[in-house]
Amino acid sequence: MTKRSHFLWATSAVAAFAAVLTAAPANALVGTPTTTGLNFVAKINVGDKTSCTGSLVAEQWVLTAASCFTGAGISTTGKPALPTKVTVGRSDLTQTGGSVQSALALVPHAERDLVLVRLSERITGPAITPVPLASTPAADGEQLTKAGFGRTGTEWVPTKLHAGTFTVASRTDTTVNLNGSDTATVCQGDAGGPALRTVDGSPQLVSVTSRSWQGGCLGVDPAETRTGAVDTRVDDLAGWVKEVVAREKVTPADIDGDGKDDLVLQRIDGSVVVHRNLGASFGPGTVMSSGWGRFVTGTDLGRLYFADVTGDNKADLIVHTNDGNIAVRKNMGTYFDGGTHWSAGWGRFLTGTDLGRLYFADITGDNKADLIVHTNDGNIAVRKNMGTYFDGGTHWSAGWGRFLTGSDQGRLRFGDTTGDGKADMYVHTIQNGEVAVRTNMGTYFNGGTRMITL
């Protein structure tokens, strides 16, 4: 390994060298080992040659530096190109405890050295809790605590989390410049680690380690004395984190045909996972399909729906692609088949922000889902399921132009409330929180009855 003293990415680990933020006891120049108060800090191993640090910011999401995956890359499906192991809640890696999981998906920020890593399972309970993002930026002269699992002044691959105090020198719209010290330097393996402030006794995540000079780190030219670091700001990104976490979509649908709705999860890694309804709980997830990572929001390649189109009492997978086509993938019990084409011309009906929105529900009471078209002029039309296609449609209701996205007056849903086998229309008005049900009268929906205020 060639040693260089100039400014370099803190993630450029070579061989098995793991970079960590280390502060110095007597024998280290980069931080003090710590075992308390930082249960959200994660050790991230990318393949067998690179490691970084991260922070649990939601029950199933770790935030770290995108540059941790430079070289390893992110696959076209959003999955890590190399096997990635994440250890959370274990400040001493020689011990047990905490949570050790695989990373299933990566969501990089479009403009900053940041990536959200989706874990294979949620982390819940008091032992490991996500760290909240700060809501105000770092201030000049403010002291922040940085933590990481990176190299120290004496260890290539430390087994303990280290922490040190850094002082804010300046900031830009997207970065924070930090001054270290003889006992606080960012080294290889610390990339992605947190910079924290304490508010009312609890930590808040202010920024994330991006790069440093690495002065005092083992293997760096002794002539390099600079201990400064550049972090990526996160104090203005709570909305982005929330949006990414919310991308995973849950849909109730009867997949196994027992008359009870199961939970269908569209995961951000592209998998369609079914949690079967066991009566008092939902069972463990089973994957029925994959490759749908760009079909979650409707703003990319398309949108998925789940409804019984074939009339066998089991919900099928309906694929609405951005070219406007509707295909039905039949539920085969443990998977969905390759699909058949049913309708076309719906390219501008994916999100509700253009010409309208589509829904699928059994309106006619023949046990097969029909196509409901909600246009931006406020009209609701029902296109009847004809077995292999949907017919030209009939008008059922009007006046719903401001109920397309949920950001104006509200949203519409369709489901059988009365138990007559025909889907009714749910109207959720966001101004007052009321949910009203307009009963299916055979050719129209009635004036409605208020059911609940949310």
GROMACS .gro file of C-alpha atoms in nm:
model
  454
    1MET     CA    1   0.000   0.000   0.000
    2THR     CA    2   0.144   0.337  -0.101
    3LYS     CA    3   0.120   0.591   0.177
    4ARG     CA    4   0.020   0.942   0.074
    5SER     CA    5  -0.012   1.249   0.292
    6HIS     CA    6  -0.246   1.452   0.075
    7PHE     CA    7  -0.621   1.495   0.113
    8LEU     CA    8  -0.802   1.171   0.034
    9TRP     CA    9  -1.136   1.001   0.075
   10ALA     CA   10  -1.172   0.846   0.417
   11THR     CA   11  -1.326   0.537   0.256
   12SER     CA   12  -1.034   0.437   0.036
   13ALA     CA   13  -0.962   0.128   0.241
   14VAL     CA   14  -0.726  -0.123   0.086
   15ALA     CA   15  -0.707  -0.497   0.163
   16ALA     CA   16  -0.870  -0.562   0.500
   17PHE     CA   17  -0.789  -0.222   0.645
   18ALA     CA   18  -1.102  -0.090   0.812
   19ALA     CA   19  -1.127   0.284   0.862
   20VAL     CA   20  -1.278   0.410   1.184
   21LEU     CA   21  -1.305   0.736   1.361
   22THR     CA   22  -1.061   0.692   1.644
   23ALA     CA   23  -0.967   0.918   1.928
   24ALA     CA   24  -0.659   0.859   2.126
   25PRO     CA   25  -0.590   0.692   2.447
   26ALA     CA   26  -0.220   0.704   2.526
   27ASN     CA   27  -0.139   0.474   2.236
   28ALA     CA   28  -0.370   0.615   1.968
   29LEU     CA   29  -0.394   0.947   1.792
   30VAL     CA   30  -0.755   0.930   1.681
   31GLY     CA   31  -1.002   0.902   1.963
   32THR     CA   32  -1.100   0.729   2.282
   33PRO     CA   33  -1.270   0.388   2.291
   34THR     CA   34  -1.632   0.426   2.392
   35THR     CA   35  -1.898   0.173   2.486
   36THR     CA   36  -2.193   0.383   2.602
   37GLY     CA   37  -2.446   0.622   2.453
   38LEU     CA   38  -2.377   0.544   2.088
   39ASN     CA   39  -2.584   0.233   2.028
   40PHE     CA   40  -2.697   0.367   1.689
   41VAL     CA   41  -2.346   0.368   1.537
   42ALA     CA   42  -2.292   0.097   1.276
   43LYS     CA   43  -1.989  -0.086   1.137
   44ILE     CA   44  -2.035  -0.145   0.763
   45ASN     CA   45  -1.831  -0.409   0.578
   46VAL     CA   46  -1.851  -0.383   0.198
   47GLY     CA   47  -1.721  -0.708   0.052
   48ASP     CA   48  -1.405  -0.827   0.223
   49LYS     CA   49  -1.182  -0.525   0.157
   50THR     CA   50  -1.366  -0.209   0.259
   51SER     CA   51  -1.537  -0.093   0.575
   52CYS     CA   52  -1.700   0.227   0.692
   53THR     CA   53  -1.910   0.366   0.973
   54GLY     CA   54  -2.275   0.469   0.971
   55SER     CA   55  -2.569   0.567   1.188
   56LEU     CA   56  -2.909   0.405   1.234
   57VAL     CA   57  -3.155   0.685   1.146
   58ALA     CA   58  -3.472   0.474   1.114
   59GLU     CA   59  -3.566   0.125   1.228
   60GLN     CA   60  -3.446  -0.034   0.904
   61TRP     CA   61  -3.211   0.230   0.762
   62VAL     CA   62  -2.847   0.328   0.819
   63LEU     CA   63  -2.706   0.654   0.686
   64THR     CA   64  -2.344   0.659   0.569
   65ALA     CA   65  -2.120   0.811   0.301
   66ALA     CA   66  -2.192   0.713  -0.059
   67SER     CA   67  -1.817   0.710  -0.119
   68CYS     CA   68  -1.804   0.399   0.100
   69PHE     CA   69  -1.932   0.213  -0.204
   70THR     CA   70  -1.698   0.373  -0.457
   71GLY     CA   71  -1.538   0.091  -0.651
   72ALA     CA   72  -1.779  -0.166  -0.512
   73GLY     CA   73  -2.064   0.024  -0.672
   74ILE     CA   74  -2.440   0.003  -0.661
   75SER     CA   75  -2.618  -0.236  -0.896
   76THR     CA   76  -2.880  -0.117  -1.142
   77THR     CA   77  -3.150  -0.257  -0.914
   78GLY     CA   78  -3.030  -0.046  -0.620
   79LYS     CA   79  -2.873  -0.340  -0.440
   80PRO     CA   80  -2.511  -0.339  -0.316
   81ALA     CA   81  -2.282  -0.474  -0.588
   82LEU     CA   82  -2.087  -0.661  -0.317
   83PRO     CA   83  -2.221  -0.842  -0.008
   84THR     CA   84  -2.255  -0.579   0.264
   85LYS     CA   85  -2.277  -0.660   0.635
   86VAL     CA   86  -2.397  -0.403   0.886
   87THR     CA   87  -2.340  -0.436   1.261
   88VAL     CA   88  -2.541  -0.197   1.480
   89GLY     CA   89  -2.537  -0.158   1.857
   90ARG     CA   90  -2.209  -0.336   1.924
   91SER     CA   91  -1.937  -0.090   2.025
   92ASP     CA   92  -1.694  -0.376   2.095
   93LEU     CA   93  -1.688  -0.604   1.793
   94THR     CA   94  -1.528  -0.887   1.991
   95GLN     CA   95  -1.846  -0.914   2.199
   96THR     CA   96  -2.196  -1.039   2.115
   97GLY     CA   97  -2.516  -0.843   2.115
   98GLY     CA   98  -2.647  -0.575   1.886
   99SER     CA   99  -2.781  -0.657   1.543
  100VAL     CA  100  -2.584  -0.801   1.250
  101GLN     CA  101  -2.765  -0.787   0.916
  102SER     CA  102  -2.719  -0.784   0.541
  103ALA     CA  103  -2.779  -0.468   0.341
  104LEU     CA  104  -3.062  -0.521   0.092
  105ALA     CA  105  -3.069  -0.190  -0.091
  106LEU     CA  106  -2.886   0.140  -0.130
  107VAL     CA  107  -3.046   0.479  -0.194
  108PRO     CA  108  -2.782   0.746  -0.266
  109HIS     CA  109  -2.852   1.116  -0.232
  110ALA     CA  110  -2.849   1.287  -0.570
  111GLU     CA  111  -2.617   1.572  -0.470
  112ARG     CA  112  -2.427   1.479  -0.153
  113ASP     CA  113  -2.184   1.213  -0.035
  114LEU     CA  114  -2.461   1.021   0.139
  115VAL     CA  115  -2.642   0.692   0.098
  116LEU     CA  116  -2.921   0.526   0.294
  117VAL     CA  117  -2.864   0.153   0.349
  118ARG     CA  118  -3.172  -0.064   0.392
  119LEU     CA  119  -3.127  -0.347   0.641
  120SER     CA  120  -3.286  -0.688   0.601
  121GLU     CA  121  -3.493  -0.648   0.920
  122ARG     CA  122  -3.626  -0.372   1.143
  123ILE     CA  123  -3.439  -0.294   1.463
  124THR     CA  124  -3.684  -0.224   1.744
  125GLY     CA  125  -3.670  -0.203   2.121
  126PRO     CA  126  -3.490   0.015   2.374
  127ALA     CA  127  -3.146  -0.143   2.334
  128ILE     CA  128  -3.083   0.015   1.991
  129THR     CA  129  -3.260   0.335   1.895
  130PRO     CA  130  -3.221   0.551   1.581
  131VAL     CA  131  -3.048   0.885   1.618
  132PRO     CA  132  -3.257   1.187   1.511
  133LEU     CA  133  -3.122   1.429   1.255
  134ALA     CA  134  -3.044   1.778   1.384
  135SER     CA  135  -3.272   2.055   1.263
  136THR     CA  136  -3.016   2.337   1.284
  137PRO     CA  137  -2.675   2.351   1.114
  138ALA     CA  138  -2.336   2.335   1.280
  139ALA     CA  139  -2.223   2.674   1.411
  140ASP     CA  140  -1.872   2.816   1.382
  141GLY     CA  141  -1.677   2.724   1.693
  142GLU     CA  142  -1.925   2.456   1.799
  143GLN     CA  143  -1.775   2.135   1.933
  144LEU     CA  144  -1.910   1.810   1.792
  145THR     CA  145  -1.843   1.451   1.887
  146LYS     CA  146  -1.742   1.224   1.601
  147ALA     CA  147  -1.746   0.846   1.625
  148GLY     CA  148  -1.629   0.562   1.408
  149PHE     CA  149  -1.474   0.219   1.370
  150GLY     CA  150  -1.178   0.332   1.161
  151ARG     CA  151  -0.805   0.294   1.191
  152THR     CA  152  -0.632   0.452   1.491
  153GLY     CA  153  -0.276   0.571   1.541
  154THR     CA  154  -0.166   0.220   1.636
  155GLU     CA  155  -0.424  -0.027   1.496
  156TRP     CA  156  -0.503  -0.121   1.139
  157VAL     CA  157  -0.838  -0.280   1.222
  158PRO     CA  158  -0.964  -0.176   1.566
  159THR     CA  159  -1.239  -0.380   1.726
  160LYS     CA  160  -1.382  -0.098   1.936
  161LEU     CA  161  -1.577   0.215   1.852
  162HIS     CA  162  -1.378   0.534   1.911
  163ALA     CA  163  -1.495   0.892   1.963
  164GLY     CA  164  -1.329   1.233   1.968
  165THR     CA  165  -1.414   1.601   1.986
  166PHE     CA  166  -1.388   1.824   1.678
  167THR     CA  167  -1.445   2.197   1.639
  168VAL     CA  168  -1.649   2.350   1.357
  169ALA     CA  169  -1.429   2.579   1.145
  170SER     CA  170  -1.685   2.676   0.880
  171ARG     CA  171  -1.968   2.542   0.670
  172THR     CA  172  -2.117   2.566   0.323
  173ASP     CA  173  -2.466   2.486   0.198
  174THR     CA  174  -2.378   2.115   0.192
  175THR     CA  175  -2.061   2.060   0.398
  176VAL     CA  176  -1.903   2.126   0.737
  177ASN     CA  177  -1.530   2.186   0.783
  178LEU     CA  178  -1.399   2.052   1.112
  179ASN     CA  179  -1.073   2.098   1.300
  180GLY     CA  180  -0.932   1.796   1.479
  181SER     CA  181  -0.644   1.774   1.722
  182ASP     CA  182  -0.356   1.551   1.826
  183THR     CA  183  -0.614   1.322   1.982
  184ALA     CA  184  -0.894   1.352   1.728
  185THR     CA  185  -0.836   1.260   1.363
  186VAL     CA  186  -1.053   1.094   1.100
  187CYS     CA  187  -0.889   0.783   0.949
  188GLN     CA  188  -0.972   0.518   0.693
  189GLY     CA  189  -1.288   0.335   0.798
  190ASP     CA  190  -1.441   0.640   0.963
  191ALA     CA  191  -1.613   0.751   0.644
  192GLY     CA  192  -1.987   0.777   0.698
  193GLY     CA  193  -1.953   0.812   1.074
  194PRO     CA  194  -2.161   1.063   1.270
  195ALA     CA  195  -2.080   1.409   1.402
  196LEU     CA  196  -2.308   1.467   1.698
  197ARG     CA  197  -2.431   1.742   1.924
  198THR     CA  198  -2.605   1.678   2.255
  199VAL     CA  199  -2.941   1.844   2.319
  200ASP     CA  200  -3.116   1.790   2.653
  201GLY     CA  201  -2.893   1.490   2.716
  202SER     CA  202  -2.964   1.317   2.382
  203PRO     CA  203  -2.750   1.304   2.066
  204GLN     CA  204  -2.851   1.457   1.733
  205LEU     CA  205  -2.684   1.383   1.400
  206VAL     CA  206  -2.542   1.705   1.254
  207SER     CA  207  -2.320   1.576   0.974
  208VAL     CA  208  -2.157   1.265   0.828
  209THR     CA  209  -1.784   1.205   0.772
  210SER     CA  210  -1.681   1.239   0.410
  211ARG     CA  211  -1.302   1.293   0.384
  212SER     CA  212  -0.999   1.408   0.582
  213TRP     CA  213  -0.623   1.469   0.580
  214GLN     CA  214  -0.567   1.175   0.818
  215GLY     CA  215  -0.282   1.331   1.010
  216GLY     CA  216  -0.174   1.094   1.289
  217CYS     CA  217  -0.342   0.787   1.143
  218LEU     CA  218  -0.145   0.465   1.123
  219GLY     CA  219   0.017   0.422   0.782
  220VAL     CA  220   0.003   0.792   0.690
  221ASP     CA  221   0.327   0.986   0.629
  222PRO     CA  222   0.438   1.125   0.967
  223ALA     CA  223   0.502   1.458   0.793
  224GLU     CA  224   0.125   1.493   0.748
  225THR     CA  225   0.008   1.682   1.056
  226ARG     CA  226  -0.327   1.812   0.940
  227THR     CA  227  -0.617   1.665   1.139
  228GLY     CA  228  -0.907   1.846   0.977
  229ALA     CA  229  -1.204   1.677   0.812
  230VAL     CA  230  -1.486   1.762   0.576
  231ASP     CA  231  -1.834   1.635   0.666
  232THR     CA  232  -2.157   1.626   0.470
  233ARG     CA  233  -2.441   1.822   0.626
  234VAL     CA  234  -2.759   1.634   0.716
  235ASP     CA  235  -2.941   1.893   0.930
  236ASP     CA  236  -3.160   1.987   0.630
  237LEU     CA  237  -3.228   1.633   0.508
  238ALA     CA  238  -3.492   1.497   0.745
  239GLY     CA  239  -3.746   1.525   0.463
  240TRP     CA  240  -3.529   1.321   0.227
  241VAL     CA  241  -3.480   1.045   0.486
  242LYS     CA  242  -3.853   1.036   0.558
  243GLU     CA  243  -3.935   1.016   0.187
  244VAL     CA  244  -3.694   0.728   0.127
  245VAL     CA  245  -3.818   0.534   0.429
  246ALA     CA  246  -4.178   0.583   0.313
  247ARG     CA  247  -4.106   0.448  -0.038
  248GLU     CA  248  -4.169   0.093   0.075
  249LYS     CA  249  -4.534   0.040   0.005
  250VAL     CA  250  -4.775  -0.187   0.195
  251THR     CA  251  -5.097  -0.299   0.026
  252PRO     CA  252  -5.369  -0.516   0.185
  253ALA     CA  253  -5.479  -0.792  -0.055
  254ASP     CA  254  -5.598  -1.153  -0.028
  255ILE     CA  255  -5.307  -1.341  -0.181
  256ASP     CA  256  -5.381  -1.694  -0.057
  257GLY     CA  257  -5.757  -1.692  -0.124
  258ASP     CA  258  -5.874  -1.755   0.233
  259GLY     CA  259  -6.100  -1.452   0.239
  260LYS     CA  260  -5.869  -1.246   0.461
  261ASP     CA  261  -5.643  -0.970   0.337
  262ASP     CA  262  -5.271  -1.037   0.366
  263LEU     CA  263  -5.004  -0.764   0.371
  264VAL     CA  264  -4.816  -0.720   0.045
  265LEU     CA  265  -4.490  -0.529   0.085
  266GLN     CA  266  -4.317  -0.371  -0.213
  267ARG     CA  267  -3.962  -0.344  -0.085
  268ILE     CA  268  -3.721  -0.086  -0.209
  269ASP     CA  269  -3.489  -0.366  -0.325
  270GLY     CA  270  -3.755  -0.461  -0.581
  271SER     CA  271  -3.900  -0.763  -0.403
  272VAL     CA  272  -4.272  -0.825  -0.359
  273VAL     CA  273  -4.305  -0.989  -0.017
  274VAL     CA  274  -4.627  -1.137   0.120
  275HIS     CA  275  -4.697  -1.154   0.495
  276ARG     CA  276  -4.991  -1.392   0.529
  277ASN     CA  277  -5.283  -1.314   0.756
  278LEU     CA  278  -5.275  -1.562   1.046
  279GLY     CA  279  -5.579  -1.421   1.221
  280ALA     CA  280  -5.417  -1.254   1.519
  281SER     CA  281  -5.092  -1.161   1.343
  282PHE     CA  282  -4.917  -1.159   1.008
  283GLY     CA  283  -4.665  -1.433   0.929
  284PRO     CA  284  -4.306  -1.399   0.814
  285GLY     CA  285  -4.258  -1.261   0.466
  286THR     CA  286  -4.219  -1.477   0.157
  287VAL     CA  287  -4.092  -1.338  -0.172
  288MET     CA  288  -4.336  -1.391  -0.461
  289SER     CA  289  -4.165  -1.172  -0.721
  290SER     CA  290  -3.862  -0.949  -0.766
  291GLY     CA  291  -3.719  -0.684  -0.994
  292TRP     CA  292  -3.976  -0.413  -0.916
  293GLY     CA  293  -3.751  -0.157  -0.744
  294ARG     CA  294  -3.846   0.112  -0.994
  295PHE     CA  295  -4.222   0.054  -0.959
  296VAL     CA  296  -4.285   0.182  -0.606
  297THR     CA  297  -4.381   0.547  -0.649
  298GLY     CA  298  -4.510   0.556  -1.005
  299THR     CA  299  -4.259   0.826  -1.096
  300ASP     CA  300  -4.005   0.593  -1.259
  301LEU     CA  301  -4.086   0.284  -1.468
  302GLY     CA  302  -4.440   0.234  -1.344
  303ARG     CA  303  -4.667   0.123  -1.061
  304LEU     CA  304  -4.792  -0.208  -0.921
  305TYR     CA  305  -5.143  -0.295  -0.797
  306PHE     CA  306  -5.279  -0.609  -0.631
  307ALA     CA  307  -5.636  -0.726  -0.696
  308ASP     CA  308  -5.819  -1.042  -0.803
  309VAL     CA  309  -5.854  -0.996  -1.178
  310THR     CA  310  -5.909  -1.361  -1.271
  311GLY     CA  311  -6.190  -1.440  -1.026
  312ASP     CA  312  -6.019  -1.722  -0.834
  313ASN     CA  313  -6.031  -1.526  -0.504
  314LYS     CA  314  -5.655  -1.468  -0.506
  315ALA     CA  315  -5.511  -1.123  -0.574
  316ASP     CA  316  -5.308  -1.099  -0.893
  317LEU     CA  317  -5.021  -0.861  -0.973
  318ILE     CA  318  -5.122  -0.577  -1.206
  319VAL     CA  319  -4.832  -0.400  -1.376
  320HIS     CA  320  -4.890  -0.044  -1.500
  321THR     CA  321  -4.584   0.063  -1.699
  322ASN     CA  322  -4.493   0.418  -1.793
  323ASP     CA  323  -4.553   0.336  -2.159
  324GLY     CA  324  -4.921   0.323  -2.066
  325ASN     CA  325  -4.974  -0.052  -2.080
  326ILE     CA  326  -5.160  -0.259  -1.819
  327ALA     CA  327  -5.056  -0.624  -1.782
  328VAL     CA  328  -5.198  -0.884  -1.542
  329ARG     CA  329  -4.962  -1.136  -1.384
  330LYS     CA  330  -5.175  -1.421  -1.254
  331ASN     CA  331  -5.133  -1.542  -0.895
  332MET     CA  332  -4.996  -1.896  -0.918
  333GLY     CA  333  -4.996  -1.957  -0.542
  334THR     CA  334  -4.629  -1.902  -0.471
  335TYR     CA  335  -4.542  -1.667  -0.758
  336PHE     CA  336  -4.697  -1.451  -1.029
  337ASP     CA  337  -4.678  -1.566  -1.390
  338GLY     CA  338  -4.522  -1.377  -1.682
  339GLY     CA  339  -4.833  -1.173  -1.747
  340THR     CA  340  -5.074  -1.090  -2.030
  341HIS     CA  341  -5.165  -0.753  -2.179
  342TRP     CA  342  -5.506  -0.614  -2.082
  343SER     CA  343  -5.518  -0.242  -2.165
  344ALA     CA  344  -5.315   0.047  -2.310
  345GLY     CA  345  -5.298   0.425  -2.317
  346TRP     CA  346  -5.253   0.493  -1.945
  347GLY     CA  347  -4.904   0.648  -1.944
  348ARG     CA  348  -5.027   0.972  -1.791
  349PHE     CA  349  -5.229   0.807  -1.514
  350LEU     CA  350  -4.946   0.684  -1.289
  351THR     CA  351  -4.934   0.936  -1.006
  352GLY     CA  352  -5.250   1.144  -1.028
  353THR     CA  353  -5.050   1.457  -1.105
  354ASP     CA  354  -5.114   1.448  -1.481
  355LEU     CA  355  -5.432   1.321  -1.649
  356GLY     CA  356  -5.553   1.110  -1.358
  357ARG     CA  357  -5.519   0.795  -1.150
  358LEU     CA  358  -5.622   0.429  -1.181
  359TYR     CA  359  -5.767   0.191  -0.920
  360PHE     CA  360  -5.861  -0.178  -0.935
  361ALA     CA  361  -6.156  -0.321  -0.740
  362ASP     CA  362  -6.463  -0.540  -0.800
  363ILE     CA  363  -6.732  -0.282  -0.875
  364THR     CA  364  -6.980  -0.510  -1.054
  365GLY     CA  365  -6.991  -0.790  -0.797
  366ASP     CA  366  -6.876  -1.071  -1.028
  367ASN     CA  367  -6.570  -1.145  -0.809
  368LYS     CA  368  -6.329  -0.996  -1.063
  369ALA     CA  369  -6.153  -0.661  -1.024
  370ASP     CA  370  -6.258  -0.387  -1.264
  371LEU     CA  371  -6.057  -0.085  -1.378
  372ILE     CA  372  -6.163   0.244  -1.216
  373VAL     CA  373  -6.048   0.558  -1.399
  374HIS     CA  374  -6.029   0.882  -1.200
  375THR     CA  375  -5.958   1.167  -1.443
  376ASN     CA  376  -5.833   1.511  -1.351
  377ASP     CA  377  -6.164   1.664  -1.462
  378GLY     CA  378  -6.310   1.496  -1.153
  379ASN     CA  379  -6.498   1.214  -1.323
  380ILE     CA  380  -6.498   0.851  -1.209
  381ALA     CA  381  -6.556   0.586  -1.478
  382VAL     CA  382  -6.574   0.207  -1.435
  383ARG     CA  383  -6.425  -0.014  -1.705
  384LYS     CA  384  -6.572  -0.361  -1.657
  385ASN     CA  385  -6.351  -0.671  -1.642
  386MET     CA  386  -6.436  -0.876  -1.952
  387GLY     CA  387  -6.210  -1.171  -1.872
  388THR     CA  388  -5.913  -1.073  -2.088
  389TYR     CA  389  -5.959  -0.696  -2.116
  390PHE     CA  390  -6.146  -0.401  -1.967
  391ASP     CA  391  -6.438  -0.253  -2.163
  392GLY     CA  392  -6.478   0.110  -2.272
  393GLY     CA  393  -6.623   0.218  -1.940
  394THR     CA  394  -6.931   0.393  -1.800
  395HIS     CA  395  -6.957   0.712  -1.593
  396TRP     CA  396  -7.026   0.664  -1.221
  397SER     CA  397  -6.945   0.986  -1.036
  398ALA     CA  398  -6.816   1.341  -1.077
  399GLY     CA  399  -6.664   1.629  -0.883
  400TRP     CA  400  -6.344   1.458  -0.762
  401GLY     CA  401  -6.081   1.667  -0.941
  402ARG     CA  402  -5.916   1.774  -0.616
  403PHE     CA  403  -5.893   1.423  -0.472
  404LEU     CA  404  -5.623   1.278  -0.699
  405THR     CA  405  -5.296   1.308  -0.505
  406GLY     CA  406  -5.402   1.357  -0.144
  407SER     CA  407  -5.220   1.692  -0.129
  408ASP     CA  408  -5.530   1.902  -0.210
  409GLN     CA  409  -5.870   1.811  -0.065
  410GLY     CA  410  -5.819   1.440  -0.008
  411ARG     CA  411  -5.794   1.091  -0.160
  412LEU     CA  412  -6.029   0.823  -0.282
  413ARG     CA  413  -6.012   0.449  -0.214
  414PHE     CA  414  -6.233   0.157  -0.318
  415GLY     CA  415  -6.337  -0.145  -0.108
  416ASP     CA  416  -6.642  -0.347  -0.010
  417THR     CA  417  -6.778  -0.189   0.307
  418THR     CA  418  -7.135  -0.320   0.295
  419GLY     CA  419  -7.047  -0.686   0.239
  420ASP     CA  420  -7.249  -0.723  -0.080
  421GLY     CA  421  -6.944  -0.819  -0.287
  422LYS     CA  422  -6.929  -0.484  -0.467
  423ALA     CA  423  -6.663  -0.222  -0.393
  424ASP     CA  424  -6.782   0.109  -0.251
  425MET     CA  425  -6.601   0.443  -0.268
  426TYR     CA  426  -6.416   0.574   0.037
  427VAL     CA  427  -6.371   0.951   0.051
  428HIS     CA  428  -6.097   1.073   0.285
  429THR     CA  429  -6.116   1.451   0.320
  430ILE     CA  430  -5.789   1.575   0.464
  431GLN     CA  431  -5.911   1.916   0.586
  432ASN     CA  432  -6.136   1.766   0.853
  433GLY     CA  433  -6.003   1.409   0.859
  434GLU     CA  434  -6.342   1.258   0.779
  435VAL     CA  435  -6.373   0.925   0.600
  436ALA     CA  436  -6.709   0.880   0.431
  437VAL     CA  437  -6.833   0.576   0.240
  438ARG     CA  438  -7.038   0.623  -0.075
  439THR     CA  439  -7.226   0.297  -0.128
  440ASN     CA  440  -7.215   0.119  -0.464
  441MET     CA  441  -7.569   0.140  -0.606
  442GLY     CA  442  -7.503  -0.066  -0.918
  443THR     CA  443  -7.446   0.218  -1.163
  444TYR     CA  444  -7.338   0.501  -0.931
  445PHE     CA  445  -7.219   0.577  -0.576
  446ASN     CA  446  -7.470   0.734  -0.336
  447GLY     CA  447  -7.431   1.055  -0.135
  448GLY     CA  448  -7.228   0.884   0.135
  449THR     CA  449  -7.223   0.829   0.509
  450ARG     CA  450  -6.954   0.957   0.740
  451MET     CA  451  -6.786   0.659   0.903
  452ILE     CA  452  -6.496   0.797   1.108
  453THR     CA  453  -6.278   1.103   1.167
  454LEU     CA  454  -5.906   1.031   1.160
   0.00000   0.00000   0.00000
